Amino acid sequence: MTDRRRDIPGTDTVLADPRLAKAIELLGRPVVKKSVLAAQNRARAGEIEPEHVIEEAIVGLPYSATSMQPVINATGVLVHTNLGRAPLSQTARDALLLAAGTTDVEFDLATGQRAKRGRSAIQALHEAVPDAGGVHIVNNNAAVLLLTAMVLAPGKEIVISRGELVEIGDGFRIPDLLTSTGARLREVGTTNRTSLRDYQDAVTDQTGFVLKVHPSNFVISGFTADVPVSALAGLGVPLVVDIGSGLLHPHPLLPDEPDATTVLRAKANLVTASGDKLMGGPQAGLLFGDADLIGTLRRHPAARALRVDKLTLAALEATLHGPPPPVVSALDTEVDVRRAQAIQLRLAGSEIVESTAVIGGGGAPGVELPSLAISLPEHFADKLRASRVVGRVERGRCLLDLRTVAPEDDEKLIAAVLACM
Ligand SMILES: *Cc1c(COP(=O)(O)O)cnc(C)c1O
């Protein structure tokens, strides 16, 4: 075998190819050069022929200058934390792109004066939750809790049930978050049962507020008791309720999931939630409640450190104004059997099986959503991940759960499976 390594084209030669030159305009030189070096290395290793280096470098180019890759979520987990929680609606994506330029986010085009930042996103949340006297938006729900503790309980106590000392995920715990502000926790009740009396005995002049946290990622069943929001509202101190999932109104499929409207009507002073769970929007922390309390929170110096950028504001408003975002569609629509059949027919050797989708990502634990999945041999799972399709391995099969795949992505899903066959 002759050594063909000296035939491998040099980096500058490859980069001069018009297609790669165009890619440099779009993606920047470092990204394109990385792909060229990878192709040259494959040629050096004898994996490809030297004359294929340019093609290989083109094929190896990423979609964009970010190395984050778009993924099809076929796991059946509607809000998948590791896959970025809620995918945005097309309307929200368009709004993001618009907001990426120069905008009037803090400017009034009519008067030429400074205007309130985020006013239209706040207005959209007011319209979605008319029971809220005030609305505020920060970086995420954790940031709302942080700000609330800093404003309402500096050097004071936060009264919370032992059944609600929740770890959110990745080692982050709400109790640690709260005490990091210097507030102290006054734990009441037991893991399984907490009574109104427990709260009453704990409330003193040292109390900053009472916090009720929705156990959004686990279920305690059996001999249990907790205290409804309406009973806690009468304790004479501010009542803050962390509902977690961002449901704004009751949902028929999620009877145990608290929603902002109901909790406000039960007289909570503040309700906190995430924007990127069941609301289906961008990462954000949503705060609803008494206008004066929210005004105080907004004016705290730390509020500036927790504020959201214009991209989030635009995507949030567009999520609320636009058609149902993907998470809401997946929740409200069962998989059409004809859709599953149309996919299965094109994938030789696949089967349709009944499947169970779940909400995931800190919402409605225990709720099971009927679904249909395309079932393939287990070894497809690894190959499909390389094609940016994430399925679920169950009982020795690779399942592609269609409840979390947007129908617009069916063709991409089929193409990815066919490429693995
Ligand atoms: C998800 C969740 C949080 C954390 O929200 P982030 O928006 O991820 O900061 C806090 N509390 C509850 C009850 C949750 O479900």
Short mmCIF file of N, CA, C and O in Angstrom, two decimals, residues 113-202:
data_model
loop_
_atom_site.label_atom_id
_atom_site.label_comp_id
_atom_site.label_asym_id
_atom_site.label_seq_id
_atom_site.Cartn_x
_atom_site.Cartn_y
_atom_site.Cartn_z
N GLN A 113 -39.14 58.52 25.17
CA GLN A 113 -38.64 58.40 26.54
C GLN A 113 -38.37 56.94 26.90
O GLN A 113 -38.85 56.04 26.23
N ARG A 114 -37.67 56.77 28.00
CA ARG A 114 -37.46 55.46 28.55
C ARG A 114 -38.81 54.86 28.96
O ARG A 114 -39.69 55.56 29.43
N ALA A 115 -38.98 53.54 28.76
CA ALA A 115 -40.24 52.89 29.14
C ALA A 115 -39.93 51.69 30.03
O ALA A 115 -38.78 51.26 30.12
N LYS A 116 -40.95 51.17 30.68
CA LYS A 116 -40.75 50.06 31.62
C LYS A 116 -40.32 48.80 30.87
O LYS A 116 -41.02 48.35 29.95
N ARG A 117 -39.20 48.27 31.28
CA ARG A 117 -38.67 47.07 30.65
C ARG A 117 -39.64 45.89 30.82
O ARG A 117 -40.15 45.66 31.91
N GLY A 118 -39.87 45.19 29.74
CA GLY A 118 -40.69 43.97 29.84
C GLY A 118 -42.17 44.23 30.00
O GLY A 118 -42.93 43.33 30.34
N ARG A 119 -42.62 45.49 29.73
CA ARG A 119 -44.02 45.81 30.01
C ARG A 119 -45.00 44.93 29.23
O ARG A 119 -46.06 44.57 29.75
N SER A 120 -44.66 44.56 27.99
CA SER A 120 -45.66 43.80 27.23
C SER A 120 -45.70 42.32 27.68
O SER A 120 -46.78 41.72 27.68
N ALA A 121 -44.58 41.76 28.12
CA ALA A 121 -44.61 40.40 28.66
C ALA A 121 -45.39 40.38 29.98
O ALA A 121 -46.17 39.46 30.25
N ILE A 122 -45.17 41.42 30.79
CA ILE A 122 -45.90 41.51 32.06
C ILE A 122 -47.39 41.65 31.80
O ILE A 122 -48.22 40.99 32.43
N GLN A 123 -47.74 42.48 30.81
CA GLN A 123 -49.15 42.66 30.45
C GLN A 123 -49.76 41.33 30.00
O GLN A 123 -50.88 40.98 30.39
N ALA A 124 -49.01 40.55 29.22
CA ALA A 124 -49.52 39.25 28.75
C ALA A 124 -49.77 38.31 29.93
O ALA A 124 -50.77 37.57 29.95
N LEU A 125 -48.90 38.35 30.93
CA LEU A 125 -49.10 37.50 32.11
C LEU A 125 -50.31 37.99 32.92
O LEU A 125 -51.07 37.19 33.46
N HIS A 126 -50.49 39.32 33.00
CA HIS A 126 -51.66 39.87 33.68
C HIS A 126 -52.94 39.38 33.02
O HIS A 126 -53.90 39.01 33.67
N GLU A 127 -52.94 39.39 31.69
CA GLU A 127 -54.14 38.96 30.96
C GLU A 127 -54.37 37.46 31.16
O GLU A 127 -55.51 37.00 31.24
N ALA A 128 -53.28 36.70 31.24
CA ALA A 128 -53.42 35.25 31.42
C ALA A 128 -53.88 34.90 32.84
O ALA A 128 -54.54 33.89 33.06
N VAL A 129 -53.50 35.74 33.81
CA VAL A 129 -53.86 35.48 35.21
C VAL A 129 -54.46 36.77 35.79
O VAL A 129 -53.80 37.49 36.54
N PRO A 130 -55.72 37.05 35.46
CA PRO A 130 -56.32 38.32 35.91
C PRO A 130 -56.40 38.44 37.43
O PRO A 130 -56.52 39.55 37.94
N ASP A 131 -56.34 37.32 38.15
CA ASP A 131 -56.42 37.40 39.61
C ASP A 131 -55.16 37.97 40.25
O ASP A 131 -55.17 38.26 41.45
N ALA A 132 -54.09 38.10 39.48
CA ALA A 132 -52.84 38.61 40.06
C ALA A 132 -52.87 40.13 40.07
O ALA A 132 -53.05 40.76 39.02
N GLY A 133 -52.67 40.74 41.25
CA GLY A 133 -52.58 42.19 41.32
C GLY A 133 -51.29 42.70 40.70
O GLY A 133 -51.24 43.72 40.05
N GLY A 134 -50.22 41.94 40.90
CA GLY A 134 -48.91 42.31 40.35
C GLY A 134 -48.24 41.10 39.70
O GLY A 134 -48.58 39.95 40.01
N VAL A 135 -47.31 41.37 38.80
CA VAL A 135 -46.58 40.31 38.10
C VAL A 135 -45.12 40.73 38.00
O VAL A 135 -44.82 41.92 37.78
N HIS A 136 -44.21 39.79 38.18
CA HIS A 136 -42.80 40.09 37.96
C HIS A 136 -42.14 38.87 37.31
O HIS A 136 -42.61 37.75 37.50
N ILE A 137 -41.09 39.13 36.53
CA ILE A 137 -40.41 38.05 35.81
C ILE A 137 -38.93 38.09 36.16
O ILE A 137 -38.30 39.15 36.05
N VAL A 138 -38.37 36.97 36.57
CA VAL A 138 -36.92 36.87 36.80
C VAL A 138 -36.37 35.65 36.06
O VAL A 138 -37.07 35.01 35.28
N ASN A 139 -35.11 35.34 36.35
CA ASN A 139 -34.38 34.34 35.58
C ASN A 139 -34.96 32.92 35.64
O ASN A 139 -35.00 32.22 34.64
N ASN A 140 -35.37 32.47 36.80
CA ASN A 140 -36.03 31.17 36.93
C ASN A 140 -36.74 31.12 38.28
O ASN A 140 -36.67 32.08 39.05
N ASN A 141 -37.40 30.02 38.55
CA ASN A 141 -38.16 29.92 39.79
C ASN A 141 -37.22 29.99 41.00
O ASN A 141 -37.57 30.56 42.03
N ALA A 142 -36.05 29.41 40.88
CA ALA A 142 -35.08 29.48 41.98
C ALA A 142 -34.76 30.95 42.29
O ALA A 142 -34.64 31.34 43.45
N ALA A 143 -34.64 31.76 41.26
CA ALA A 143 -34.35 33.19 41.47
C ALA A 143 -35.52 33.89 42.15
O ALA A 143 -35.31 34.81 42.96
N VAL A 144 -36.74 33.47 41.85
CA VAL A 144 -37.90 34.08 42.53
C VAL A 144 -37.83 33.78 44.02
O VAL A 144 -38.06 34.66 44.86
N LEU A 145 -37.52 32.52 44.35
CA LEU A 145 -37.46 32.14 45.77
C LEU A 145 -36.35 32.90 46.48
O LEU A 145 -36.51 33.34 47.62
N LEU A 146 -35.22 33.04 45.79
CA LEU A 146 -34.08 33.77 46.36
C LEU A 146 -34.48 35.22 46.67
O LEU A 146 -34.27 35.72 47.78
N LEU A 147 -35.08 35.87 45.69
CA LEU A 147 -35.48 37.27 45.85
C LEU A 147 -36.52 37.41 46.96
O LEU A 147 -36.45 38.32 47.80
N THR A 148 -37.46 36.50 46.99
CA THR A 148 -38.52 36.54 48.01
C THR A 148 -37.90 36.42 49.41
O THR A 148 -38.26 37.17 50.32
N ALA A 149 -36.97 35.48 49.57
CA ALA A 149 -36.34 35.29 50.88
C ALA A 149 -35.51 36.53 51.25
O ALA A 149 -35.51 36.96 52.40
N MET A 150 -34.83 37.12 50.27
CA MET A 150 -34.00 38.30 50.56
C MET A 150 -34.86 39.48 51.00
O MET A 150 -34.45 40.27 51.84
N VAL A 151 -36.03 39.60 50.40
CA VAL A 151 -36.87 40.77 50.69
C VAL A 151 -37.74 40.55 51.92
O VAL A 151 -37.89 41.44 52.75
N LEU A 152 -38.33 39.36 52.05
CA LEU A 152 -39.32 39.16 53.11
C LEU A 152 -38.75 38.55 54.39
O LEU A 152 -39.41 38.57 55.42
N ALA A 153 -37.55 37.98 54.32
CA ALA A 153 -37.08 37.27 55.52
C ALA A 153 -35.60 37.52 55.86
O ALA A 153 -34.95 36.62 56.37
N PRO A 154 -35.07 38.74 55.63
CA PRO A 154 -33.66 38.92 56.00
C PRO A 154 -33.51 38.81 57.53
O PRO A 154 -34.19 39.52 58.26
N GLY A 155 -32.69 37.88 58.00
CA GLY A 155 -32.50 37.68 59.44
C GLY A 155 -33.72 37.11 60.14
O GLY A 155 -33.77 37.07 61.36
N LYS A 156 -34.69 36.69 59.36
CA LYS A 156 -35.92 36.17 59.98
C LYS A 156 -36.14 34.71 59.61
O LYS A 156 -35.29 34.07 59.00
N GLU A 157 -37.32 34.20 59.96
CA GLU A 157 -37.60 32.78 59.73
C GLU A 157 -38.59 32.58 58.58
O GLU A 157 -39.52 33.36 58.39
N ILE A 158 -38.35 31.49 57.86
CA ILE A 158 -39.30 31.05 56.83
C ILE A 158 -39.93 29.77 57.38
O ILE A 158 -39.22 28.80 57.67
N VAL A 159 -41.23 29.78 57.53
CA VAL A 159 -41.92 28.60 58.08
C VAL A 159 -42.28 27.67 56.92
O VAL A 159 -42.92 28.09 55.94
N ILE A 160 -41.82 26.42 57.03
CA ILE A 160 -42.05 25.46 55.92
C ILE A 160 -42.25 24.05 56.49
O ILE A 160 -41.60 23.68 57.48
N SER A 161 -43.12 23.29 55.86
CA SER A 161 -43.40 21.92 56.30
C SER A 161 -42.22 21.00 55.99
O SER A 161 -41.58 21.13 54.93
N ARG A 162 -41.97 20.04 56.89
CA ARG A 162 -40.88 19.07 56.64
C ARG A 162 -41.18 18.19 55.42
O ARG A 162 -40.27 17.60 54.85
N GLY A 163 -42.43 18.13 55.04
CA GLY A 163 -42.78 17.35 53.85
C GLY A 163 -42.49 18.08 52.55
O GLY A 163 -42.68 17.54 51.46
N GLU A 164 -42.03 19.33 52.66
CA GLU A 164 -41.83 20.15 51.45
C GLU A 164 -40.40 20.66 51.32
O GLU A 164 -40.14 21.66 50.65
N LEU A 165 -39.47 19.97 51.98
CA LEU A 165 -38.05 20.36 51.85
C LEU A 165 -37.50 19.62 50.64
O LEU A 165 -36.94 18.55 50.72
N VAL A 166 -37.68 20.23 49.48
CA VAL A 166 -37.53 19.53 48.21
C VAL A 166 -36.16 19.74 47.57
O VAL A 166 -35.62 20.85 47.61
N GLU A 167 -35.61 18.66 47.01
CA GLU A 167 -34.45 18.81 46.11
C GLU A 167 -35.00 18.92 44.70
O GLU A 167 -35.73 18.05 44.24
N ILE A 168 -34.65 20.00 44.00
CA ILE A 168 -35.21 20.24 42.66
C ILE A 168 -34.57 19.31 41.63
O ILE A 168 -35.21 18.85 40.70
N GLY A 169 -33.27 19.07 41.78
CA GLY A 169 -32.57 18.24 40.79
C GLY A 169 -31.12 18.66 40.73
O GLY A 169 -30.78 19.78 41.13
N ASP A 170 -30.26 17.76 40.24
CA ASP A 170 -28.84 18.04 40.10
C ASP A 170 -28.23 18.53 41.43
O ASP A 170 -27.32 19.35 41.44
N GLY A 171 -28.75 18.03 42.54
CA GLY A 171 -28.18 18.35 43.85
C GLY A 171 -28.65 19.67 44.43
O GLY A 171 -28.23 20.05 45.53
N PHE A 172 -29.50 20.42 43.72
CA PHE A 172 -29.97 21.71 44.25
C PHE A 172 -31.20 21.52 45.13
O PHE A 172 -32.16 20.87 44.73
N ARG A 173 -31.11 22.09 46.34
CA ARG A 173 -32.18 21.91 47.31
C ARG A 173 -32.78 23.26 47.69
O ARG A 173 -32.05 24.21 47.99
N ILE A 174 -34.09 23.32 47.72
CA ILE A 174 -34.76 24.57 48.06
C ILE A 174 -34.38 25.06 49.46
O ILE A 174 -34.11 26.25 49.63
N PRO A 175 -34.28 24.18 50.47
CA PRO A 175 -33.87 24.68 51.80
C PRO A 175 -32.52 25.39 51.77
O PRO A 175 -32.35 26.46 52.38
N ASP A 176 -31.55 24.84 51.04
CA ASP A 176 -30.21 25.46 50.97
C ASP A 176 -30.28 26.81 50.25
O ASP A 176 -29.60 27.77 50.61
N LEU A 177 -31.09 26.85 49.21
CA LEU A 177 -31.27 28.09 48.46
C LEU A 177 -31.80 29.19 49.38
O LEU A 177 -31.30 30.32 49.40
N LEU A 178 -32.79 28.84 50.19
CA LEU A 178 -33.41 29.84 51.08
C LEU A 178 -32.44 30.30 52.16
O LEU A 178 -32.31 31.50 52.43
N THR A 179 -31.72 29.36 52.78
CA THR A 179 -30.84 29.74 53.89
C THR A 179 -29.58 30.46 53.37
O THR A 179 -28.93 31.17 54.12
N SER A 180 -29.28 30.31 52.08
CA SER A 180 -28.11 31.01 51.54
C SER A 180 -28.33 32.53 51.59
O SER A 180 -27.38 33.30 51.45
N THR A 181 -29.56 32.98 51.78
CA THR A 181 -29.83 34.43 51.87
C THR A 181 -29.65 34.95 53.29
O THR A 181 -29.80 36.14 53.53
N GLY A 182 -29.39 34.04 54.23
CA GLY A 182 -29.28 34.48 55.63
C GLY A 182 -30.58 34.28 56.40
O GLY A 182 -30.62 34.45 57.61
N ALA A 183 -31.64 33.90 55.71
CA ALA A 183 -32.90 33.59 56.41
C ALA A 183 -32.74 32.25 57.12
O ALA A 183 -31.90 31.43 56.74
N ARG A 184 -33.52 32.03 58.15
CA ARG A 184 -33.50 30.73 58.86
C ARG A 184 -34.78 29.97 58.53
O ARG A 184 -35.84 30.58 58.33
N LEU A 185 -34.66 28.65 58.48
CA LEU A 185 -35.86 27.85 58.24
C LEU A 185 -36.47 27.45 59.58
O LEU A 185 -35.76 27.08 60.51
N ARG A 186 -37.78 27.55 59.65
CA ARG A 186 -38.49 27.05 60.82
C ARG A 186 -39.32 25.89 60.30
O ARG A 186 -40.39 26.08 59.69
N GLU A 187 -38.77 24.67 60.45
CA GLU A 187 -39.43 23.49 59.90
C GLU A 187 -40.58 23.07 60.82
O GLU A 187 -40.42 23.03 62.03
N VAL A 188 -41.69 22.74 60.20
CA VAL A 188 -42.84 22.31 61.00
C VAL A 188 -43.39 20.98 60.49
O VAL A 188 -43.17 20.61 59.33
N GLY A 189 -44.10 20.24 61.38
CA GLY A 189 -44.74 18.99 61.01
C GLY A 189 -43.73 17.88 60.81
O GLY A 189 -42.58 17.94 61.29
N THR A 190 -44.16 16.84 60.09
CA THR A 190 -43.30 15.69 59.81
C THR A 190 -43.27 15.48 58.30
O THR A 190 -43.94 16.18 57.55
N THR A 191 -42.50 14.49 57.87
CA THR A 191 -42.40 14.22 56.44
C THR A 191 -43.78 13.95 55.83
O THR A 191 -44.07 14.40 54.72
N ASN A 192 -44.62 13.19 56.55
CA ASN A 192 -45.88 12.79 55.93
C ASN A 192 -47.08 13.61 56.39
O ASN A 192 -48.10 13.65 55.70
N ARG A 193 -46.98 14.25 57.56
CA ARG A 193 -48.18 14.97 58.05
C ARG A 193 -47.80 16.31 58.67
O ARG A 193 -46.92 16.40 59.52
N THR A 194 -48.49 17.34 58.23
CA THR A 194 -48.33 18.66 58.83
C THR A 194 -49.73 19.24 59.01
O THR A 194 -50.56 19.15 58.09
N SER A 195 -49.99 19.83 60.19
CA SER A 195 -51.34 20.36 60.47
C SER A 195 -51.30 21.88 60.55
O SER A 195 -50.23 22.49 60.70
N LEU A 196 -52.47 22.47 60.52
CA LEU A 196 -52.57 23.92 60.66
C LEU A 196 -51.99 24.36 62.00
O LEU A 196 -51.31 25.38 62.12
N ARG A 197 -52.24 23.53 63.03
CA ARG A 197 -51.73 23.81 64.37
C ARG A 197 -50.19 23.95 64.36
O ARG A 197 -49.63 24.83 65.03
N ASP A 198 -49.53 23.06 63.58
CA ASP A 198 -48.06 23.14 63.50
C ASP A 198 -47.62 24.52 63.00
O ASP A 198 -46.67 25.10 63.52
N TYR A 199 -48.31 25.00 61.99
CA TYR A 199 -47.96 26.32 61.44
C TYR A 199 -48.27 27.41 62.47
O TYR A 199 -47.46 28.31 62.70
N GLN A 200 -49.45 27.32 63.07
CA GLN A 200 -49.87 28.36 64.03
C GLN A 200 -48.85 28.48 65.17
O GLN A 200 -48.48 29.58 65.57
N ASP A 201 -48.38 27.32 65.66
CA ASP A 201 -47.43 27.34 66.78
C ASP A 201 -46.08 27.94 66.37
O ASP A 201 -45.34 28.43 67.21
N ALA A 202 -45.77 27.86 65.07
CA ALA A 202 -44.44 28.30 64.62
C ALA A 202 -44.39 29.78 64.25
O ALA A 202 -43.31 30.37 64.19
#
